[in-house]
Coordinates of C-alpha atoms in Angstrom, one line a residue:
Chain A
M87 CA 23.8 85.5 189.9
S88 CA 24.1 82.6 187.7
R89 CA 25.6 79.1 187.6
D90 CA 27.0 76.6 185.1
A91 CA 24.0 74.5 183.9
L92 CA 24.6 72.5 180.8
L93 CA 27.6 71.5 178.7
V94 CA 27.0 71.4 174.9
R95 CA 28.4 68.1 173.8
R96 CA 27.0 68.3 170.3
A97 CA 25.2 71.4 169.1
G98 CA 22.6 70.1 166.8
L99 CA 21.6 71.7 163.5
Q100 CA 20.9 75.2 164.8
T101 CA 20.4 75.8 168.6
T102 CA 20.2 79.3 169.8
V103 CA 19.3 81.2 172.9
Q104 CA 15.9 82.9 172.5
D105 CA 13.4 84.8 174.6
L106 CA 10.4 86.9 173.4
G107 CA 12.7 89.1 171.3
R108 CA 13.7 92.7 171.4
P109 CA 10.9 94.9 170.4
G110 CA 11.2 98.6 170.1
Y111 CA 14.5 98.9 168.2
G112 CA 13.3 98.4 164.7
R113 CA 14.0 102.0 163.8
F114 CA 17.7 101.3 164.4
G115 CA 17.6 98.3 162.0
V116 CA 17.4 95.8 164.8
P117 CA 15.4 92.7 164.0
L118 CA 12.8 91.5 166.5
S119 CA 14.3 88.0 166.9
G120 CA 13.0 85.9 169.9
A121 CA 11.4 82.4 169.6
M122 CA 9.9 81.4 166.3
D123 CA 7.3 79.6 168.3
T124 CA 6.7 82.1 171.1
E125 CA 3.8 80.0 172.5
S126 CA 6.0 76.9 173.2
L127 CA 8.7 79.1 174.8
R128 CA 6.0 80.7 177.0
L129 CA 4.7 77.2 178.0
G130 CA 7.9 76.1 178.9
N131 CA 8.5 79.0 181.2
M132 CA 5.1 78.5 182.6
L133 CA 6.0 75.0 183.6
L134 CA 8.9 76.3 185.5
D135 CA 7.3 79.3 187.1
N136 CA 9.7 81.5 185.2
P137 CA 8.9 85.0 183.8
A138 CA 7.3 84.7 180.3
H139 CA 10.2 86.4 178.8
A140 CA 12.9 84.2 180.4
A141 CA 15.4 83.0 177.8
G142 CA 15.5 79.2 176.7
L143 CA 17.1 77.2 174.0
E144 CA 15.4 76.9 170.6
M145 CA 16.4 73.7 168.8
T146 CA 15.9 73.3 165.1
L147 CA 15.0 70.0 163.3
V148 CA 17.9 68.1 164.9
G149 CA 18.7 68.8 168.4
P150 CA 21.8 69.0 170.6
E151 CA 23.3 66.6 173.1
L152 CA 23.7 68.3 176.6
E153 CA 25.3 67.3 179.8
A154 CA 23.9 68.7 183.2
L155 CA 26.6 70.3 185.2
G156 CA 24.5 70.4 188.3
S157 CA 21.0 69.7 189.6
L158 CA 18.6 71.6 187.4
D159 CA 14.9 71.9 186.6
C160 CA 14.1 71.9 182.9
A161 CA 10.9 72.1 180.7
Y162 CA 10.8 70.7 177.2
T163 CA 8.2 72.0 174.8
G164 CA 7.3 72.5 171.1
A165 CA 7.9 69.9 168.5
D166 CA 8.6 66.3 169.6
M167 CA 12.4 65.9 169.1
N168 CA 12.9 62.5 170.5
L169 CA 14.5 63.5 173.7
T170 CA 16.0 61.0 176.0
V171 CA 17.5 61.7 179.3
N172 CA 20.1 59.0 180.3
G173 CA 18.6 56.9 177.5
R174 CA 14.9 57.2 178.7
R175 CA 12.4 58.8 176.4
L176 CA 10.6 61.9 177.5
Q177 CA 7.5 63.4 175.9
P178 CA 7.4 67.3 175.3
Y179 CA 5.4 69.7 177.5
R180 CA 6.8 68.2 180.6
A181 CA 9.1 69.6 183.3
F182 CA 11.6 67.4 184.8
A183 CA 14.8 67.5 187.0
V184 CA 18.2 66.4 186.2
R185 CA 21.4 65.9 188.2
E186 CA 25.1 66.4 187.5
G187 CA 26.2 64.1 184.7
D188 CA 22.8 63.3 183.3
V189 CA 22.8 63.5 179.5
L190 CA 19.9 65.1 177.5
R191 CA 20.1 63.8 173.9
F192 CA 17.8 65.4 171.4
G193 CA 17.1 63.7 168.1
A194 CA 15.3 64.7 165.0
V195 CA 11.7 66.0 164.7
R196 CA 9.2 64.0 162.7
T197 CA 6.6 66.9 162.6
G198 CA 7.1 70.6 163.4
A199 CA 10.4 72.2 163.3
R200 CA 11.5 73.6 166.7
A201 CA 11.7 72.4 170.2
Y202 CA 12.5 74.4 173.3
L203 CA 14.4 73.6 176.4
C204 CA 13.7 76.0 179.2
L205 CA 15.7 76.1 182.5
R206 CA 14.5 77.2 185.9
G207 CA 15.5 80.8 186.3
G208 CA 16.1 81.1 182.6
V209 CA 19.3 80.8 180.5
D210 CA 21.7 83.5 181.3
V211 CA 23.7 85.3 178.6
E212 CA 24.5 89.1 178.6
P213 CA 21.3 91.0 177.6
V214 CA 21.7 93.0 174.4
L215 CA 19.1 95.8 174.2
G216 CA 16.9 94.3 176.8
S217 CA 16.9 90.7 175.3
R218 CA 18.9 87.6 175.5
S219 CA 17.7 86.5 172.0
T220 CA 20.2 85.5 169.3
A221 CA 19.9 87.4 166.1
V222 CA 22.2 85.2 163.8
T223 CA 22.2 87.6 160.7
A224 CA 22.7 90.7 162.8
R225 CA 25.3 88.9 165.1
I226 CA 24.0 90.2 168.4
G227 CA 22.6 88.5 171.5
G228 CA 22.9 85.0 172.8
F229 CA 26.3 83.5 172.4
E230 CA 28.2 86.2 170.5
G231 CA 25.2 86.4 168.1
R232 CA 25.7 82.8 166.9
P233 CA 24.2 79.5 167.2
L234 CA 25.6 77.1 170.0
L235 CA 28.9 75.2 169.4
G236 CA 30.1 72.0 171.0
G237 CA 31.9 72.9 174.2
D238 CA 29.8 76.0 175.0
I239 CA 28.6 76.1 178.7
I240 CA 25.2 77.3 179.1
R241 CA 24.5 79.2 182.4
A242 CA 21.2 79.6 184.3
L243 CA 20.1 82.4 186.4
E244 CA 19.1 81.7 190.0
P245 CA 15.2 81.5 190.2
A246 CA 13.6 84.4 191.8
S247 CA 11.5 82.4 194.2
S248 CA 12.1 78.8 195.6
T249 CA 8.4 77.6 195.4
T250 CA 8.1 73.9 195.6
P251 CA 6.1 72.8 192.6
L252 CA 3.6 70.1 192.6
V253 CA 3.8 67.2 190.1
R254 CA 1.7 68.3 187.1
G255 CA 1.8 68.7 183.3
L256 CA -0.1 71.0 181.0
P257 CA -3.6 70.2 179.8
Q258 CA -3.7 68.5 176.4
S259 CA -6.3 71.0 175.3
L260 CA -3.8 73.8 175.5
L261 CA -1.2 72.1 173.2
R262 CA -0.9 72.7 169.4
R263 CA -0.5 69.6 167.2
H264 CA 2.2 70.0 164.5
G265 CA 1.1 68.0 161.5
R266 CA 2.5 68.0 157.9
E267 CA -0.3 70.2 156.7
T268 CA -0.9 73.7 158.1
T269 CA -3.5 76.4 157.4
L270 CA -2.3 79.9 158.2
R271 CA -4.8 82.7 158.6
I272 CA -3.8 86.0 157.0
V273 CA -4.9 89.6 157.1
E274 CA -4.6 92.5 154.6
G275 CA -1.0 93.7 153.9
P276 CA 0.2 97.1 152.8
Q277 CA -0.1 96.2 149.1
V278 CA -3.5 94.4 149.2
A279 CA -4.9 97.0 146.8
E280 CA -2.2 96.6 144.2
M281 CA -2.1 92.8 144.3
H282 CA -5.6 91.4 144.4
E283 CA -4.8 88.9 141.7
A284 CA -1.6 87.6 143.6
L285 CA -3.7 87.4 146.8
E286 CA -6.4 85.3 145.1
H287 CA -3.7 82.9 143.7
L288 CA -2.1 82.7 147.1
L289 CA -5.4 81.7 148.8
A290 CA -6.3 79.2 146.0
A291 CA -3.1 77.3 145.7
D292 CA -1.5 74.6 147.9
W293 CA 2.1 75.4 149.0
T294 CA 5.2 73.5 150.0
V295 CA 7.8 74.7 152.3
N296 CA 11.2 74.9 150.6
G297 CA 14.3 73.7 152.2
R298 CA 15.9 77.1 152.0
S299 CA 14.0 78.4 155.0
N300 CA 15.2 79.8 158.2
R301 CA 14.6 82.1 161.0
V302 CA 14.5 85.1 158.6
G303 CA 12.0 83.6 156.2
V304 CA 10.0 80.5 155.2
R305 CA 10.1 80.1 151.4
L306 CA 7.1 78.5 149.7
D307 CA 7.1 76.4 146.6
G308 CA 4.0 76.5 144.3
P309 CA 2.6 78.4 141.4
R310 CA 4.4 81.8 140.6
L311 CA 2.3 84.8 141.8
P312 CA 1.7 87.6 139.4
V313 CA 3.8 90.6 140.5
R314 CA 4.2 93.8 138.5
P315 CA 7.9 94.4 137.6
Q316 CA 7.9 97.9 139.1
A317 CA 10.0 99.6 141.7
W318 CA 8.0 99.2 144.9
R319 CA 8.7 101.6 147.7
T320 CA 11.0 100.6 150.5
E321 CA 9.1 100.5 153.8
G322 CA 9.0 98.9 157.3
V323 CA 8.3 95.1 157.3
P324 CA 5.8 93.7 159.9
I325 CA 6.5 90.2 161.4
G326 CA 4.7 87.6 159.5
A327 CA 4.6 89.6 156.2
V328 CA 3.9 87.5 153.1
Q329 CA 6.4 89.1 150.7
V330 CA 6.3 88.5 146.9
P331 CA 9.6 89.2 145.3
A332 CA 10.1 89.7 141.5
D333 CA 10.2 85.9 140.9
G334 CA 6.7 85.4 142.3
A335 CA 7.6 82.9 144.9
P336 CA 6.2 84.0 148.2
I337 CA 8.3 84.2 151.4
L338 CA 6.9 84.4 155.0
L339 CA 9.0 86.8 157.0
L340 CA 9.5 85.8 160.6
A341 CA 11.5 86.5 163.7
D342 CA 14.8 87.5 162.2
R343 CA 13.4 89.4 159.3
Q344 CA 15.1 92.6 158.2
T345 CA 13.3 95.7 159.4
T346 CA 12.9 97.3 156.0
G347 CA 12.4 95.9 152.5
G348 CA 11.5 96.8 149.0
Y349 CA 9.2 93.9 147.8
P350 CA 5.3 94.1 148.1
K351 CA 3.4 92.4 150.8
P352 CA -0.2 91.6 149.9
A353 CA -0.9 89.9 153.2
V354 CA 0.5 89.5 156.8
I355 CA 0.1 86.3 158.9
A356 CA -2.4 86.8 161.7
A357 CA -0.5 87.1 164.9
V358 CA -2.3 84.2 166.4
D359 CA -0.9 81.9 163.8
L360 CA 2.9 83.1 164.0
P361 CA 3.7 80.2 166.4
A362 CA 2.4 77.7 163.8
A363 CA 4.4 79.4 161.0
G364 CA 7.5 79.1 163.2
Q365 CA 6.9 75.2 163.3
L366 CA 6.9 74.8 159.5
Q367 CA 9.5 72.3 158.3
P368 CA 10.7 71.7 154.8
G369 CA 8.2 69.7 152.7
D370 CA 5.2 70.7 154.9
R371 CA 2.1 71.8 153.0
V372 CA 0.6 75.2 153.7
A373 CA -2.6 76.7 152.8
F374 CA -3.9 80.3 153.6
R375 CA -7.3 81.6 154.7
M376 CA -8.1 85.3 154.7
V377 CA -9.8 86.8 157.8
A378 CA -10.7 90.3 158.6
I379 CA -8.5 92.4 161.0
E380 CA -11.2 92.4 163.6
E381 CA -11.4 88.6 163.5
A382 CA -7.6 88.3 163.8
V383 CA -7.5 90.4 167.0
E384 CA -10.4 88.4 168.4
L385 CA -8.6 85.1 167.6
L386 CA -5.5 86.5 169.3
R387 CA -7.6 87.7 172.3
E388 CA -9.2 84.2 172.7
R389 CA -5.8 82.4 172.4
E390 CA -4.2 84.7 175.0
S391 CA -7.2 84.3 177.2
I392 CA -6.8 80.4 177.1
L393 CA -3.1 80.6 177.7
S394 CA -3.4 83.1 180.6
S395 CA -6.1 81.2 182.4
A396 CA -4.5 77.7 181.9
R397 CA -4.4 75.6 184.8
P398 CA -1.9 72.6 184.8
E399 CA -3.6 69.2 185.1
G400 CA -2.7 67.6 188.3
R401 CA -1.7 64.2 189.5
S402 CA -0.4 63.7 192.9
A403 CA 2.1 66.0 194.6
G404 CA 5.7 65.0 195.0
A405 CA 9.2 66.3 195.5
I406 CA 11.3 67.1 192.6
E407 CA 14.5 66.0 194.3
S408 CA 13.8 62.2 193.7
T409 CA 13.2 63.0 190.0
I410 CA 16.1 61.4 188.5
S411 CA 15.7 58.2 190.4
A412 CA 12.0 58.3 189.4
L413 CA 13.2 58.7 185.9
E414 CA 14.9 55.4 186.0
T415 CA 12.0 53.5 187.4
S416 CA 8.8 55.1 186.4
T417 CA 7.9 58.1 184.5
V418 CA 9.4 61.7 184.6
T419 CA 8.3 64.0 187.3
E420 CA 6.5 66.8 186.1
L421 CA 6.5 70.3 187.6
E422 CA 3.6 72.4 188.1
V423 CA 3.4 76.0 187.4
Q424 CA 1.7 78.3 189.8
R425 CA -1.2 79.9 188.0
G426 CA -0.1 83.4 187.0
S427 CA -0.2 85.9 184.3
L428 CA 1.1 85.1 180.9
A429 CA 0.7 88.6 179.7
F430 CA 2.7 89.2 176.5
K431 CA 5.4 91.6 177.1
W432 CA 5.4 93.9 174.3
T433 CA 7.3 96.9 175.6
R434 CA 10.3 96.7 177.8
P435 CA 12.8 99.2 179.1
S436 CA 15.9 99.7 176.9
T437 CA 18.2 98.1 179.5
E438 CA 18.0 95.5 182.1
Chain B
M10 CA -0.1 121.1 155.2
M11 CA 0.7 117.4 154.6
R12 CA -1.7 114.7 155.8
L13 CA -0.8 111.3 156.5
R14 CA -2.5 108.4 154.8
F15 CA -2.8 104.9 156.3
V16 CA -2.9 101.5 155.0
P17 CA -3.2 98.2 157.0
A18 CA -0.2 96.1 157.6
G19 CA -1.6 93.1 159.4
E20 CA -3.7 93.4 162.8
S21 CA -0.6 94.7 164.8
A22 CA 0.7 97.4 162.5
V23 CA -0.4 100.2 160.2
M24 CA 1.6 101.9 157.4
A25 CA 1.6 105.7 157.5
L26 CA 2.4 107.3 154.1
A27 CA 3.3 111.0 153.6
P28 CA 1.8 112.0 150.2
G29 CA 2.5 115.3 148.4
G30 CA 5.8 117.1 148.0
D31 CA 9.1 115.7 146.9
L32 CA 10.9 112.7 148.5
E33 CA 13.0 115.0 150.8
E34 CA 10.1 116.9 152.0
R35 CA 8.1 113.8 152.8
A36 CA 11.1 112.3 154.5
A37 CA 11.7 115.4 156.6
Y38 CA 8.1 115.5 157.5
L39 CA 8.1 111.8 158.7
R40 CA 11.3 112.5 160.7
G41 CA 9.4 115.2 162.4
I42 CA 6.7 112.7 163.3
L43 CA 9.2 110.3 164.5
A44 CA 10.7 112.8 166.8
A45 CA 7.3 113.7 168.1
L46 CA 6.6 110.0 168.7
E47 CA 9.9 109.5 170.5
A48 CA 9.1 112.3 172.9
A49 CA 5.5 111.3 173.5
P50 CA 4.4 107.9 172.2
P51 CA 0.8 106.9 172.2
P52 CA 0.0 104.0 174.7
H53 CA 0.8 100.6 173.4
L54 CA 2.8 101.7 170.4
V55 CA 5.6 99.1 170.2
D56 CA 8.0 100.6 167.5
A57 CA 7.9 103.0 164.6
I58 CA 10.1 102.0 161.6
P59 CA 10.6 105.0 159.2
T60 CA 11.8 104.7 155.6
G61 CA 12.1 107.6 153.0
D62 CA 8.4 108.3 152.8
T63 CA 6.6 105.7 155.0
M64 CA 6.5 104.9 158.6
L65 CA 5.4 101.5 159.9
L66 CA 3.7 101.8 163.3
L67 CA 3.6 98.6 165.4
Y68 CA 1.2 98.4 168.2
D69 CA -0.3 95.8 170.7
P70 CA -3.6 95.0 169.1
L71 CA -5.1 93.7 172.4
R72 CA -4.6 97.0 174.0
T73 CA -5.1 99.6 171.2
T74 CA -6.4 99.8 167.7
A75 CA -5.1 101.2 164.4
V76 CA -7.7 104.0 164.5
E77 CA -6.5 105.2 167.9
I78 CA -2.9 105.1 166.7
E79 CA -3.8 106.9 163.5
T80 CA -5.8 109.6 165.3
Y81 CA -3.0 110.1 167.8
V82 CA -0.3 110.4 165.0
S83 CA -2.4 112.6 162.8
G84 CA -2.9 115.0 165.8
F85 CA 0.8 116.0 165.9
A86 CA 1.6 119.5 164.8
V87 CA 4.7 118.8 163.0
P88 CA 7.0 121.7 162.3
A89 CA 7.9 122.6 158.7
P90 CA 10.7 120.6 157.2
E91 CA 13.2 123.6 157.2
E92 CA 13.1 123.7 161.0
H93 CA 14.9 120.3 160.9
S94 CA 17.9 121.6 159.1
E95 CA 19.4 122.3 162.5
S96 CA 20.1 118.5 162.8
R97 CA 23.5 117.1 163.8
L98 CA 26.4 117.1 161.5
I99 CA 28.5 114.0 161.9
E100 CA 31.9 113.7 160.1
I101 CA 33.0 110.2 159.1
P102 CA 36.7 109.6 158.3
V103 CA 37.2 107.4 155.3
L104 CA 40.2 105.7 153.8
Y105 CA 39.2 105.5 150.2
G106 CA 40.2 103.1 147.4
G107 CA 42.8 100.4 147.3
E108 CA 42.0 97.3 149.5
M109 CA 39.6 99.3 151.5
G110 CA 37.5 100.3 148.5
V111 CA 37.9 97.7 145.8
D112 CA 35.1 99.1 143.7
L113 CA 36.4 102.7 143.5
G114 CA 37.5 102.0 139.9
R115 CA 34.1 100.5 138.9
V116 CA 32.3 103.6 140.2
A117 CA 34.7 105.8 138.3
A118 CA 34.2 104.0 135.2
F119 CA 30.4 104.3 135.4
A120 CA 30.8 108.0 136.2
G121 CA 33.3 108.5 133.5
V122 CA 35.6 110.4 135.8
S123 CA 38.8 109.5 137.7
E124 CA 38.9 107.8 141.0
A125 CA 40.1 111.1 142.7
E126 CA 37.2 112.8 141.3
V127 CA 34.9 110.1 142.7
V128 CA 36.4 110.6 146.0
E129 CA 36.2 114.5 145.8
L130 CA 32.4 114.3 144.7
H131 CA 31.6 111.7 147.4
A132 CA 33.3 113.7 150.2
Q133 CA 32.1 117.2 149.2
T134 CA 28.5 116.2 149.5
E135 CA 26.4 116.6 152.6
Y136 CA 24.1 113.6 153.1
I137 CA 21.0 113.1 155.2
V138 CA 20.4 109.8 156.9
R139 CA 16.9 108.8 155.3
F140 CA 16.5 105.9 157.6
L141 CA 18.2 102.8 159.1
G142 CA 17.4 99.3 157.9
F143 CA 18.8 96.1 156.4
M144 CA 20.8 95.4 159.5
P145 CA 21.4 97.1 162.8
G146 CA 22.7 100.7 162.3
F147 CA 23.0 100.5 158.5
P148 CA 22.2 104.1 157.3
Y149 CA 20.5 104.9 153.8
L150 CA 22.2 108.2 153.0
G151 CA 21.3 110.6 150.2
P152 CA 21.0 112.3 147.9
L153 CA 24.2 111.0 146.3
P154 CA 25.6 113.2 143.4
V155 CA 23.9 112.0 140.1
R156 CA 27.3 111.3 138.6
L157 CA 28.0 108.6 141.1
T158 CA 24.9 106.6 140.4
T159 CA 26.1 103.0 140.1
P160 CA 24.2 99.7 140.0
R161 CA 24.6 97.1 142.6
H162 CA 26.7 93.9 141.7
E163 CA 24.7 91.4 140.1
T164 CA 26.1 88.7 142.4
P165 CA 26.5 90.0 145.9
R166 CA 29.7 89.4 147.7
T167 CA 29.5 86.8 150.4
V168 CA 31.4 89.0 152.9
V169 CA 31.6 92.8 152.8
P170 CA 33.9 94.0 155.7
A171 CA 32.6 96.1 158.7
G172 CA 33.0 99.8 158.0
S173 CA 32.8 99.6 154.3
V174 CA 31.6 102.7 152.7
A175 CA 29.5 101.8 149.6
I176 CA 27.4 103.0 146.8
A177 CA 24.3 101.5 145.2
E178 CA 22.0 103.1 142.8
D179 CA 21.4 106.7 144.0
Q180 CA 22.4 106.0 147.6
T181 CA 25.4 105.5 149.8
S182 CA 25.9 103.7 153.0
I183 CA 28.3 102.2 155.6
Y184 CA 28.2 98.5 156.5
P185 CA 28.1 98.3 160.4
V186 CA 29.3 94.8 160.6
A187 CA 30.6 92.3 158.1
S188 CA 27.8 90.9 156.0
P189 CA 27.0 89.6 152.5
G190 CA 26.3 92.7 150.3
G191 CA 26.0 93.8 146.7
W192 CA 26.9 97.5 147.0
N193 CA 30.0 99.0 145.4
L194 CA 32.8 99.3 148.1
I195 CA 34.7 102.6 147.8
G196 CA 36.4 102.9 151.2
R197 CA 36.3 102.1 154.7
T198 CA 35.9 103.9 158.1
P199 CA 37.2 102.9 161.4
C200 CA 34.1 104.2 163.1
R201 CA 31.8 102.0 165.0
L202 CA 28.4 102.4 163.5
F203 CA 26.4 100.3 166.0
D204 CA 27.1 99.5 169.6
P205 CA 24.3 97.9 171.5
R206 CA 25.8 99.1 174.9
E207 CA 25.1 102.8 173.8
D208 CA 21.8 104.5 174.0
P209 CA 20.9 105.0 171.3
P210 CA 22.7 102.1 169.9
S211 CA 23.3 103.5 166.4
M212 CA 25.8 106.2 165.8
L213 CA 23.7 107.8 163.0
L214 CA 20.0 108.5 163.5
P215 CA 17.3 109.4 160.9
G216 CA 17.8 113.2 160.0
D217 CA 21.3 113.3 160.9
R218 CA 23.5 115.3 158.3
V219 CA 26.7 113.4 157.3
R220 CA 29.9 114.3 155.7
F221 CA 32.8 111.9 154.7
R222 CA 36.4 113.1 155.2
P223 CA 39.1 111.5 153.2
V224 CA 42.0 110.3 155.5
D225 CA 45.3 108.5 154.8
E226 CA 46.5 105.2 156.1
A227 CA 48.2 106.7 159.1
E228 CA 45.2 108.7 160.2
Y229 CA 42.9 105.7 159.6
S230 CA 45.1 103.5 161.8
R231 CA 45.4 106.1 164.6
I232 CA 41.6 106.7 164.7
H233 CA 41.1 102.9 164.6
F234 CA 43.5 102.4 167.4
E235 CA 41.8 105.1 169.5
I236 CA 38.4 103.5 168.9
L237 CA 39.8 100.1 170.0
A238 CA 41.3 101.7 173.1
G239 CA 38.0 103.3 173.9
R240 CA 39.4 106.7 173.7
R241 CA 36.8 108.0 171.2

C-alpha cells in the first residue's frame, strides 16, 4: 500500500534511498549500506512517528529539486542543505507538510555532507534482503541499485497509524553540529599490534578529507603512514575500519564498504562517531583520538540513551492541514513525535 | 585440536583466527564453525564474515560483549575437516576464450601452454569456495593449478561483464554482476551467481565444491535462454 509522493525534477549530486542498512548478509559479500549518518535518518523518522528503520532520501553535498504529487508530511534532518519550499527557507530538524504542486528545492551544504528527507510512512521501494537501502557499487536496493535520476517518482508507504501530531521540533541539545573540523574517536583494529608506529602517526597528525571520497570510503590527505610492504591476510572488514593501503594514505571504510579486504586496519572508528564520519565533506579537517573498547561501548550507550529518551520540545498544538498556508505567512509547522523507542535494529528477518 | 585466537576489530566486532595446519585445513575448520553458527547463533551476533583463515564476528555491543561471543564460539565441537568433504558439488558451464574470455591467451602465455591446455587444466580441477567477498556472491575459488597462476592486470578494466570467469594469482572466480576488475578473463558462464530473491541469495556458498564444464556457443545460448525464461 503506497502512493506517489514526489517527482524528482533534478536529482542533485547523489541522492539515494537509504534506511538502516542490510545487516546479516556480509558472509554473502553484501555490503551493509544504509544511511551514512544513521542518527539523522533516525531523527527524521522520529519526527514523523515512523519506525526507526523506515527509508528516506539521503542527499549528498548538492541536493535535488522535488515536486509534491499530493499532501505529504516530511522531515528534514542532517546537514543544512539550504532547503526552500515554494521559495521559503526551512531549517533542518523540522517536520513539515506539503501539498500537491509544492516544490522542495535543496541547495548546497556549507558544512556537513549529507541531508535526509523522510516521508511519513517511509519511502517505498521493493525491499532487497530486508532493506530498501541503495548499494550503488553492488547495484542492489533502492531504485535499481542506482542514485535517483530526474523523472523518477518516489512513492511513500501508508503510515501505520493516523496519530495527529502536535506542533513541535527536536531539542537543540540533541542535535550534532557539523563544523569543518571533526575529531573521531577510534578503538583498536585487527592489526593494532603490527602497526603501532602507523597508529601513533595517525593520532599525531592533522588530516584533510580528499575529494575522492564516497559512501564506500573517505580518503584522507596528510603524512604517509608507515606500512610494511608485505602480503596481509584477506579478512572481513568492520564498518568504520581505518584501512592503510600500500601507499600509506588512510581510508575510512563506511556504509558501502566491501565485506572483505587485504589491507591492514590498525584502528576502527568508534560506533558512536560513525554518523560524524558520514558527514565529512572534502576539505574538512580530521583528527583522531584513541579510546578503550569499554569506553567506546559506554559512549555508544550514553548516546543511545539520550536519543531514546528524547522528548521533542513543544510550542502550541496545531493542525498539520494548514501547514502550507502557514508556510507562506509565518513559520513552518513542526510535527511532534510520540515518545517511543528508538532501539537500534541490528538484526532483522531475511525477508519482509 | 585447533583453537581459535581472537583479536579486537573495534567495539562491535572481533576477528577469529584459526592458527595451525595448512590454509585448506584452517579454512575447512572455519567453515565448520560458520555452519555451527548458522544453525545456532549466539544472542546478538549480527553477522559472521569468513575468509580463508579468519572469521569476522559482528555483534551488538550494547547487548553482548566480545568475551561472550568468543566463549560461545570456542565452545563449538567442530567436526574434523574431512567430514566436510561431503559438501555440495556444483557444475558451472563456461564458454571459454574468444570475446567471452579475452585474456585466455595471456594466461596461456604466462603458463607456457596452449589455450586449449589452459581450458583443460581449469576445467579438470575441483575447486572449493573459500569465501565470498568483494561484491555480492563473488566467490574466491581455489586451489588453482599452479601452472595457471597469473598476475592481475596492472590497470583494472572499468567494466568486466557479469558472468566472467577469471583468474588472478592463485585463485579463480566468477563476476556475479558487471563491475570494474583486474582479473584475467578466460570465459563466461550464463549462470546467475547472485539473486537477492533467493534464500540464500548466493548460488555458491563457502565450502561448496565447484567444477567448470566447457560448453560451446550453442549450449551457452540455450542455457542462457533457459535462465532468462526462468526454467532453471
